[in-house]
CSV table of C-alpha atoms in Angstrom, one decimal:
chain,number,residue,atom,x,y,z
A,29,MET,CA,-6.0,-8.7,0.0
A,30,ALA,CA,-3.9,-10.0,-2.9
A,31,LEU,CA,-1.1,-12.6,-2.3
A,32,ASN,CA,2.2,-10.9,-1.8
A,33,SER,CA,5.5,-12.2,-3.3
A,34,LEU,CA,8.4,-11.6,-0.9
A,35,ASN,CA,12.0,-12.3,-1.8
A,36,LEU,CA,13.9,-12.6,1.5
A,37,ASN,CA,17.2,-12.9,-0.4
A,38,HIS,CA,17.2,-9.1,-0.6
A,39,TYR,CA,17.6,-8.9,3.2
A,40,GLN,CA,20.2,-10.1,5.8
A,41,GLY,CA,18.0,-9.8,8.8
A,42,LEU,CA,14.3,-9.9,9.7
A,43,ILE,CA,12.9,-8.0,12.7
A,44,PHE,CA,9.4,-8.7,14.0
A,45,ASP,CA,7.2,-6.7,16.3
A,46,MET,CA,5.1,-9.0,18.5
A,47,ASP,CA,1.6,-7.7,19.5
A,48,GLY,CA,-0.6,-7.5,16.4
A,49,THR,CA,2.3,-8.8,14.3
A,50,LEU,CA,3.1,-12.3,15.6
A,51,VAL,CA,0.5,-12.7,18.3
A,52,ASP,CA,-3.1,-11.6,18.4
A,53,SER,CA,-3.3,-9.9,21.9
A,54,GLU,CA,-6.0,-7.4,21.1
A,55,VAL,CA,-8.6,-8.8,23.3
A,56,ALA,CA,-6.1,-9.4,26.1
A,57,VAL,CA,-4.8,-5.9,26.0
A,58,ARG,CA,-8.4,-4.5,26.0
A,59,GLN,CA,-9.3,-6.6,29.0
A,60,ALA,CA,-6.2,-5.6,30.9
A,61,VAL,CA,-6.6,-1.9,30.3
A,62,ALA,CA,-10.4,-1.5,30.6
A,63,PRO,CA,-10.6,-1.7,34.4
A,64,TRP,CA,-7.7,0.8,34.8
A,65,CYS,CA,-9.5,3.2,32.4
A,66,GLU,CA,-12.8,2.9,34.3
A,67,LYS,CA,-11.1,3.4,37.6
A,68,HIS,CA,-9.4,6.7,36.5
A,69,HIS,CA,-12.3,7.9,34.2
A,70,VAL,CA,-10.1,7.7,31.1
A,71,ASP,CA,-11.5,6.9,27.6
A,72,LEU,CA,-10.6,3.3,26.8
A,73,GLU,CA,-10.6,3.7,23.0
A,74,MET,CA,-8.4,6.7,23.2
A,75,VAL,CA,-5.9,4.9,25.4
A,76,LEU,CA,-5.9,1.8,23.1
A,77,THR,CA,-5.5,4.0,19.9
A,78,THR,CA,-2.8,6.2,21.5
A,79,GLY,CA,-0.9,3.3,22.9
A,80,ARG,CA,-1.0,0.9,20.0
A,81,GLY,CA,2.6,-0.2,19.4
A,82,ALA,CA,4.1,1.9,22.3
A,83,ARG,CA,5.4,1.2,25.8
A,84,PHE,CA,3.0,2.0,28.6
A,85,LYS,CA,5.6,4.3,30.1
A,86,ASP,CA,5.8,6.4,26.9
A,87,PHE,CA,2.2,7.5,26.9
A,88,ILE,CA,0.3,6.7,30.1
A,89,GLU,CA,1.4,9.8,31.9
A,90,GLN,CA,-0.5,12.0,29.5
A,91,PHE,CA,-3.8,10.4,30.7
A,92,THR,CA,-3.0,10.4,34.4
A,93,PRO,CA,-0.3,13.0,35.1
A,94,HIS,CA,-1.4,13.2,38.7
A,95,LEU,CA,-0.4,9.6,39.4
A,96,ASP,CA,2.9,7.8,39.9
A,97,CYS,CA,3.6,6.8,36.3
A,98,GLN,CA,5.9,3.9,37.2
A,99,HIS,CA,3.4,2.4,39.6
A,100,GLU,CA,0.6,2.6,37.1
A,101,VAL,CA,2.8,1.0,34.4
A,102,GLU,CA,3.6,-1.9,36.8
A,103,LEU,CA,-0.2,-2.4,37.5
A,104,LEU,CA,-1.0,-2.4,33.8
A,105,GLU,CA,1.9,-4.8,33.0
A,106,GLN,CA,0.7,-7.2,35.7
A,107,ALA,CA,-2.8,-7.0,34.3
A,108,GLU,CA,-1.4,-8.0,30.9
A,109,ALA,CA,0.6,-10.8,32.5
A,110,ASP,CA,-2.6,-12.2,34.1
A,111,LEU,CA,-4.1,-12.5,30.7
A,112,ALA,CA,-1.1,-13.8,28.8
A,113,GLN,CA,-2.8,-17.2,28.3
A,114,THR,CA,-5.5,-15.7,26.2
A,115,VAL,CA,-3.3,-14.7,23.2
A,116,THR,CA,-3.1,-16.7,19.9
A,117,ALA,CA,-0.7,-16.7,17.0
A,118,ILE,CA,-1.4,-14.6,13.9
A,119,PRO,CA,-2.5,-17.0,11.2
A,120,GLY,CA,0.5,-18.4,9.4
A,121,ALA,CA,3.1,-16.9,11.8
A,122,LYS,CA,4.3,-20.3,13.2
A,123,SER,CA,4.9,-21.8,9.9
A,124,PHE,CA,6.5,-18.6,8.6
A,125,LEU,CA,9.0,-18.5,11.5
A,126,SER,CA,9.7,-22.2,11.1
A,127,GLU,CA,10.5,-21.6,7.4
A,128,ILE,CA,12.9,-18.8,8.1
A,129,LYS,CA,14.6,-20.8,10.8
A,130,ALA,CA,15.0,-23.7,8.5
A,131,GLN,CA,16.6,-21.3,6.0
A,132,GLN,CA,19.0,-20.2,8.8
A,133,ARG,CA,18.0,-16.6,8.4
A,134,LYS,CA,18.9,-14.1,11.1
A,135,TRP,CA,15.8,-12.8,12.9
A,136,ALA,CA,14.8,-11.0,16.0
A,137,VAL,CA,11.8,-9.6,17.9
A,138,ALA,CA,11.5,-6.0,18.9
A,139,THR,CA,8.5,-5.4,21.1
A,140,SER,CA,7.1,-2.7,23.4
A,141,ALA,CA,6.0,-5.3,25.9
A,142,ASN,CA,8.3,-6.1,28.9
A,143,ARG,CA,10.4,-9.2,28.8
A,144,HIS,CA,8.2,-11.3,31.1
A,145,ASN,CA,5.1,-10.6,29.0
A,146,ALA,CA,6.9,-11.0,25.7
A,147,ILE,CA,8.1,-14.5,26.6
A,148,ALA,CA,4.8,-15.5,28.1
A,149,ARG,CA,2.8,-14.4,25.0
A,150,LEU,CA,5.2,-16.0,22.5
A,151,THR,CA,5.2,-19.2,24.5
A,152,THR,CA,1.4,-19.3,24.8
A,153,ALA,CA,1.0,-18.7,21.0
A,154,GLY,CA,3.3,-21.6,20.3
A,155,LEU,CA,6.0,-19.4,18.7
A,156,SER,CA,9.7,-19.6,19.1
A,157,ILE,CA,11.6,-17.4,21.5
A,158,PRO,CA,14.3,-15.7,19.4
A,159,GLU,CA,17.9,-15.5,20.6
A,160,ILE,CA,17.6,-11.7,20.1
A,161,LEU,CA,14.5,-10.3,21.9
A,162,ILE,CA,14.4,-6.6,22.3
A,163,THR,CA,11.8,-5.5,24.8
A,164,ALA,CA,10.6,-2.4,26.7
A,165,ASP,CA,13.2,-3.2,29.3
A,166,ASP,CA,16.1,-2.9,26.8
A,167,VAL,CA,15.7,0.5,25.4
A,168,GLY,CA,15.9,4.1,26.7
A,169,GLN,CA,13.4,5.3,24.1
A,170,GLY,CA,10.5,3.3,22.8
A,171,LYS,CA,8.6,3.3,19.5
A,172,PRO,CA,8.2,5.5,17.4
A,173,HIS,CA,11.9,6.2,18.2
A,174,PRO,CA,14.1,4.0,16.1
A,175,GLU,CA,16.1,2.6,19.0
A,176,PRO,CA,14.3,-0.8,19.2
A,177,PHE,CA,15.1,-1.6,15.6
A,178,LEU,CA,18.6,-0.1,15.7
A,179,LEU,CA,19.4,-2.3,18.7
A,180,ALA,CA,17.9,-5.4,17.2
A,181,ALA,CA,19.8,-4.9,14.0
A,182,LYS,CA,23.0,-4.2,15.9
A,183,ARG,CA,22.6,-7.5,17.9
A,184,LEU,CA,21.9,-9.3,14.6
A,185,GLY,CA,25.1,-7.8,13.2
A,186,VAL,CA,23.3,-6.4,10.2
A,187,ALA,CA,22.9,-2.9,8.9
A,188,THR,CA,19.3,-1.7,9.2
A,189,SER,CA,19.2,-0.9,5.5
A,190,LYS,CA,19.5,-4.7,5.0
A,191,CYS,CA,16.7,-5.5,7.5
A,192,LEU,CA,13.1,-6.2,6.8
A,193,ALA,CA,10.7,-5.3,9.6
A,194,PHE,CA,7.3,-6.7,10.2
A,195,GLU,CA,5.0,-4.2,12.0
A,196,ASP,CA,1.3,-3.5,12.6
A,197,SER,CA,1.0,0.0,14.1
A,198,ASP,CA,1.8,3.5,13.1
A,199,GLN,CA,4.2,3.8,16.1
A,200,GLY,CA,6.0,0.7,15.1
A,201,VAL,CA,6.2,1.4,11.4
A,202,ARG,CA,7.6,4.8,12.1
A,203,SER,CA,10.2,3.3,14.4
A,204,ALA,CA,11.3,0.8,11.7
A,205,LEU,CA,11.3,3.4,8.9
A,206,ASN,CA,13.2,5.9,11.1
A,207,ALA,CA,15.8,3.1,11.7
A,208,GLY,CA,16.3,2.6,8.0
A,209,CYS,CA,14.4,-0.7,7.6
A,210,GLU,CA,12.1,-1.7,4.8
A,211,VAL,CA,8.7,-2.8,6.2
A,212,VAL,CA,5.9,-5.3,5.8
A,213,VAL,CA,2.7,-4.0,7.3
A,214,VAL,CA,0.7,-6.7,9.1
A,215,ASN,CA,-3.0,-6.3,9.9
A,216,ARG,CA,-5.2,-3.3,9.3
A,217,PHE,CA,-4.1,-0.6,11.7
A,218,CYS,CA,-1.3,1.2,10.0
A,219,THR,CA,-2.2,4.4,8.1
A,220,ILE,CA,1.3,5.3,6.9
A,221,GLN,CA,2.1,5.4,3.2
A,222,HIS,CA,5.9,5.1,2.4
A,223,ASP,CA,8.1,3.9,-0.4
A,224,HIS,CA,9.9,1.6,2.0
A,225,ILE,CA,6.7,-0.3,2.9
A,226,VAL,CA,7.1,-3.3,0.5
A,227,ALA,CA,4.0,-5.2,1.3
A,228,ARG,CA,0.7,-5.1,3.3
A,229,ILE,CA,-0.8,-8.4,4.6
A,230,ASN,CA,-3.6,-9.5,6.8
A,231,HIS,CA,-1.5,-12.4,8.1
A,232,TYR,CA,1.3,-14.6,6.9
A,233,LYS,CA,-0.9,-16.8,4.7
A,234,ASP,CA,-1.0,-13.7,2.4
A,235,ILE,CA,2.7,-14.2,1.6
A,236,TYR,CA,4.5,-16.6,-0.7
A,237,LEU,CA,8.3,-16.6,-0.7
A,238,SER,CA,9.9,-16.0,-4.0
A,239,GLU,CA,12.9,-18.1,-5.0
A,240,GLU,CA,14.4,-15.4,-7.1
A,241,VAL,CA,18.1,-15.1,-6.4
A,242,SER,CA,19.2,-11.6,-5.3
A,243,LYS,CA,21.8,-10.1,-7.6
Protein backbone atom coordinates (compact mmCIF):
# COMPACT_ATOMS: atom_id res chain seq x y z
CA MET A 1 0.00 0.00 0.00
CA ALA A 2 1.33 3.44 -0.91
CA LEU A 3 2.38 5.88 1.79
CA ASN A 4 -0.47 8.28 2.61
CA SER A 5 0.00 11.98 3.33
CA LEU A 6 -2.32 13.16 6.08
CA ASN A 7 -2.73 16.81 7.03
CA LEU A 8 -4.24 16.86 10.53
CA ASN A 9 -4.54 20.64 10.38
CA HIS A 10 -7.77 20.11 8.45
CA TYR A 11 -9.36 18.59 11.60
CA GLN A 12 -10.13 19.74 15.13
CA GLY A 13 -10.60 16.28 16.62
CA LEU A 14 -9.47 12.71 16.01
CA ILE A 15 -11.64 9.72 17.00
CA PHE A 16 -10.20 6.20 16.99
CA ASP A 17 -11.93 2.86 17.06
CA MET A 18 -9.96 0.35 19.16
CA ASP A 19 -10.12 -3.29 18.03
CA GLY A 20 -8.47 -3.69 14.64
CA THR A 21 -7.65 0.01 14.58
CA LEU A 22 -5.39 0.67 17.57
CA VAL A 23 -4.98 -2.87 18.92
CA ASP A 24 -4.72 -6.22 17.17
CA SER A 25 -7.22 -8.34 19.09
CA GLU A 26 -8.24 -10.64 16.24
CA VAL A 27 -6.76 -13.80 17.78
CA ALA A 28 -8.09 -12.93 21.24
CA VAL A 29 -11.62 -12.35 19.96
CA ARG A 30 -11.56 -15.59 17.98
CA GLN A 31 -10.37 -17.55 20.99
CA ALA A 32 -13.00 -15.94 23.21
CA VAL A 33 -15.92 -16.58 20.86
CA ALA A 34 -14.97 -20.05 19.54
CA PRO A 35 -16.02 -22.09 22.62
CA TRP A 36 -19.34 -20.24 22.79
CA CYS A 37 -20.01 -20.97 19.11
CA GLU A 38 -19.14 -24.63 19.55
CA LYS A 39 -21.39 -24.93 22.61
CA HIS A 40 -24.39 -23.43 20.80
CA HIS A 41 -23.69 -24.96 17.36
CA VAL A 42 -23.20 -21.56 15.73
CA ASP A 43 -20.84 -20.93 12.81
CA LEU A 44 -17.78 -19.15 14.18
CA GLU A 45 -16.84 -17.37 10.95
CA MET A 46 -20.37 -16.03 10.54
CA VAL A 47 -20.36 -14.66 14.07
CA LEU A 48 -16.96 -13.02 13.62
CA THR A 49 -17.96 -11.48 10.28
CA THR A 50 -21.37 -10.28 11.48
CA GLY A 51 -20.00 -8.92 14.72
CA ARG A 52 -16.89 -7.16 13.47
CA GLY A 53 -17.05 -3.64 14.83
CA ALA A 54 -20.36 -4.12 16.69
CA ARG A 55 -21.30 -4.65 20.34
CA PHE A 56 -22.14 -8.22 21.32
CA LYS A 57 -25.60 -7.10 22.46
CA ASP A 58 -26.41 -5.70 19.02
CA PHE A 59 -26.04 -8.96 17.12
CA ILE A 60 -25.73 -12.02 19.36
CA GLU A 61 -29.47 -12.48 19.77
CA GLN A 62 -29.87 -13.24 16.07
CA PHE A 63 -27.75 -16.37 16.55
CA THR A 64 -29.25 -17.55 19.85
CA PRO A 65 -32.73 -15.99 20.18
CA HIS A 66 -33.77 -18.75 22.60
CA LEU A 67 -31.16 -17.71 25.19
CA ASP A 68 -30.95 -14.81 27.64
CA CYS A 69 -29.09 -12.25 25.52
CA GLN A 70 -27.69 -10.24 28.43
CA HIS A 71 -26.37 -13.37 30.13
CA GLU A 72 -24.66 -14.53 26.93
CA VAL A 73 -23.13 -11.08 26.40
CA GLU A 74 -21.72 -11.15 29.92
CA LEU A 75 -20.20 -14.59 29.29
CA LEU A 76 -18.58 -13.43 26.05
CA GLU A 77 -17.27 -10.22 27.59
CA GLN A 78 -15.72 -12.20 30.43
CA ALA A 79 -14.11 -14.56 27.94
CA GLU A 80 -12.62 -11.52 26.20
CA ALA A 81 -11.43 -10.13 29.53
CA ASP A 82 -9.62 -13.39 30.26
CA LEU A 83 -7.67 -12.98 27.02
CA ALA A 84 -6.94 -9.25 27.29
CA GLN A 85 -3.23 -9.89 27.86
CA THR A 86 -2.84 -11.42 24.39
CA VAL A 87 -3.49 -8.24 22.37
CA THR A 88 -0.80 -6.09 20.77
CA ALA A 89 -0.67 -2.59 19.33
CA ILE A 90 -1.23 -2.05 15.61
CA PRO A 91 2.23 -1.20 14.16
CA GLY A 92 2.98 2.49 14.50
CA ALA A 93 -0.06 3.21 16.70
CA LYS A 94 1.94 4.05 19.83
CA SER A 95 4.20 6.55 18.10
CA PHE A 96 1.27 8.05 16.18
CA LEU A 97 -0.68 8.65 19.39
CA SER A 98 2.44 10.06 21.04
CA GLU A 99 2.85 12.49 18.16
CA ILE A 100 -0.73 13.77 18.24
CA LYS A 101 -0.51 14.14 22.02
CA ALA A 102 2.73 16.11 21.63
CA GLN A 103 0.90 18.36 19.16
CA GLN A 104 -1.86 18.80 21.79
CA ARG A 105 -4.55 17.59 19.41
CA LYS A 106 -7.95 16.60 20.75
CA TRP A 107 -8.55 12.88 20.47
CA ALA A 108 -10.88 10.18 21.72
CA VAL A 109 -11.57 6.47 21.42
CA ALA A 110 -15.02 5.16 20.46
CA THR A 111 -15.13 1.37 20.81
CA SER A 112 -17.75 -1.38 20.86
CA ALA A 113 -15.94 -3.10 23.74
CA ASN A 114 -17.11 -2.55 27.29
CA ARG A 115 -15.12 -0.14 29.47
CA HIS A 116 -13.27 -2.80 31.45
CA ASN A 117 -12.05 -4.60 28.34
CA ALA A 118 -11.21 -1.37 26.52
CA ILE A 119 -8.94 -0.17 29.32
CA ALA A 120 -7.36 -3.62 29.70
CA ARG A 121 -6.59 -3.93 25.99
CA LEU A 122 -5.20 -0.42 25.58
CA THR A 123 -3.04 -0.89 28.68
CA THR A 124 -1.74 -4.28 27.54
CA ALA A 125 -0.89 -2.84 24.13
CA GLY A 126 1.08 -0.04 25.79
CA LEU A 127 -1.25 2.67 24.47
CA SER A 128 -2.51 5.75 26.27
CA ILE A 129 -5.97 5.78 27.83
CA PRO A 130 -7.67 8.88 26.41
CA GLU A 131 -9.55 11.31 28.60
CA ILE A 132 -12.56 10.68 26.37
CA LEU A 133 -13.28 6.96 26.04
CA ILE A 134 -16.67 6.03 24.58
CA THR A 135 -17.50 2.35 25.11
CA ALA A 136 -20.40 -0.06 24.71
CA ASP A 137 -21.54 1.02 28.17
CA ASP A 138 -21.96 4.67 27.17
CA VAL A 139 -24.35 4.51 24.22
CA GLY A 140 -27.92 3.43 23.69
CA GLN A 141 -27.23 2.39 20.10
CA GLY A 142 -23.98 0.88 18.90
CA LYS A 143 -22.22 0.93 15.54
CA PRO A 144 -23.26 1.26 12.70
CA HIS A 145 -25.54 3.83 14.38
CA PRO A 146 -23.69 7.19 14.55
CA GLU A 147 -24.18 7.61 18.30
CA PRO A 148 -20.64 6.52 19.36
CA PHE A 149 -18.99 9.11 17.12
CA LEU A 150 -21.59 11.78 17.85
CA LEU A 151 -20.99 11.35 21.58
CA ALA A 152 -17.21 11.33 21.19
CA ALA A 153 -17.30 14.53 19.13
CA LYS A 154 -19.68 16.16 21.63
CA ARG A 155 -17.33 15.40 24.52
CA LEU A 156 -14.39 16.69 22.49
CA GLY A 157 -16.36 19.88 21.91
CA VAL A 158 -15.92 19.56 18.15
CA ALA A 159 -18.40 19.29 15.28
CA THR A 160 -18.30 15.86 13.65
CA SER A 161 -17.66 17.54 10.30
CA LYS A 162 -14.33 18.66 11.81
CA CYS A 163 -13.43 15.18 13.07
CA LEU A 164 -11.29 12.52 11.44
CA ALA A 165 -12.23 8.96 12.39
CA PHE A 166 -9.94 5.93 12.23
CA GLU A 167 -11.86 2.68 11.68
CA ASP A 168 -11.36 -0.84 10.39
CA SER A 169 -14.81 -2.42 9.95
CA ASP A 170 -17.84 -1.78 7.75
CA GLN A 171 -19.94 -1.29 10.90
CA GLY A 172 -17.55 1.27 12.29
CA VAL A 173 -16.98 3.12 9.04
CA ARG A 174 -20.73 3.44 8.52
CA SER A 175 -21.06 4.78 12.06
CA ALA A 176 -18.40 7.42 11.46
CA LEU A 177 -19.73 8.42 8.04
CA ASN A 178 -23.29 8.59 9.35
CA ALA A 179 -22.06 10.89 12.09
CA GLY A 180 -20.51 13.22 9.53
CA CYS A 181 -16.82 12.42 10.04
CA GLU A 182 -14.18 11.90 7.41
CA VAL A 183 -12.51 8.51 7.77
CA VAL A 184 -9.14 6.79 7.54
CA VAL A 185 -9.67 3.06 7.00
CA VAL A 186 -7.18 0.91 8.89
CA ASN A 187 -6.50 -2.72 8.00
CA ARG A 188 -8.13 -4.83 5.28
CA PHE A 189 -11.71 -5.52 6.33
CA CYS A 190 -13.71 -2.49 5.15
CA THR A 191 -15.52 -2.92 1.83
CA ILE A 192 -17.14 0.51 1.75
CA GLN A 193 -16.30 3.07 -0.92
CA HIS A 194 -17.12 6.69 -0.04
CA ASP A 195 -15.87 10.19 -0.90
CA HIS A 196 -15.31 10.91 2.80
CA ILE A 197 -12.84 8.05 3.16
CA VAL A 198 -9.62 10.07 2.85
CA ALA A 199 -7.03 7.28 3.19
CA ARG A 200 -6.64 3.50 3.50
CA ILE A 201 -3.72 2.13 5.48
CA ASN A 202 -2.48 -1.24 6.73
CA HIS A 203 -1.05 0.40 9.85
CA TYR A 204 0.22 3.77 11.04
CA LYS A 205 3.61 3.33 9.43
CA ASP A 206 1.75 3.89 6.14
CA ILE A 207 1.10 7.53 7.14
CA TYR A 208 3.30 10.56 7.07
CA LEU A 209 1.97 13.80 8.49
CA SER A 210 1.99 16.72 6.12
CA GLU A 211 3.11 20.07 7.47
CA GLU A 212 0.91 21.97 5.04
CA VAL A 213 -0.92 24.74 6.84
CA SER A 214 -4.72 24.54 6.57
CA LYS A 215 -6.21 27.68 5.04
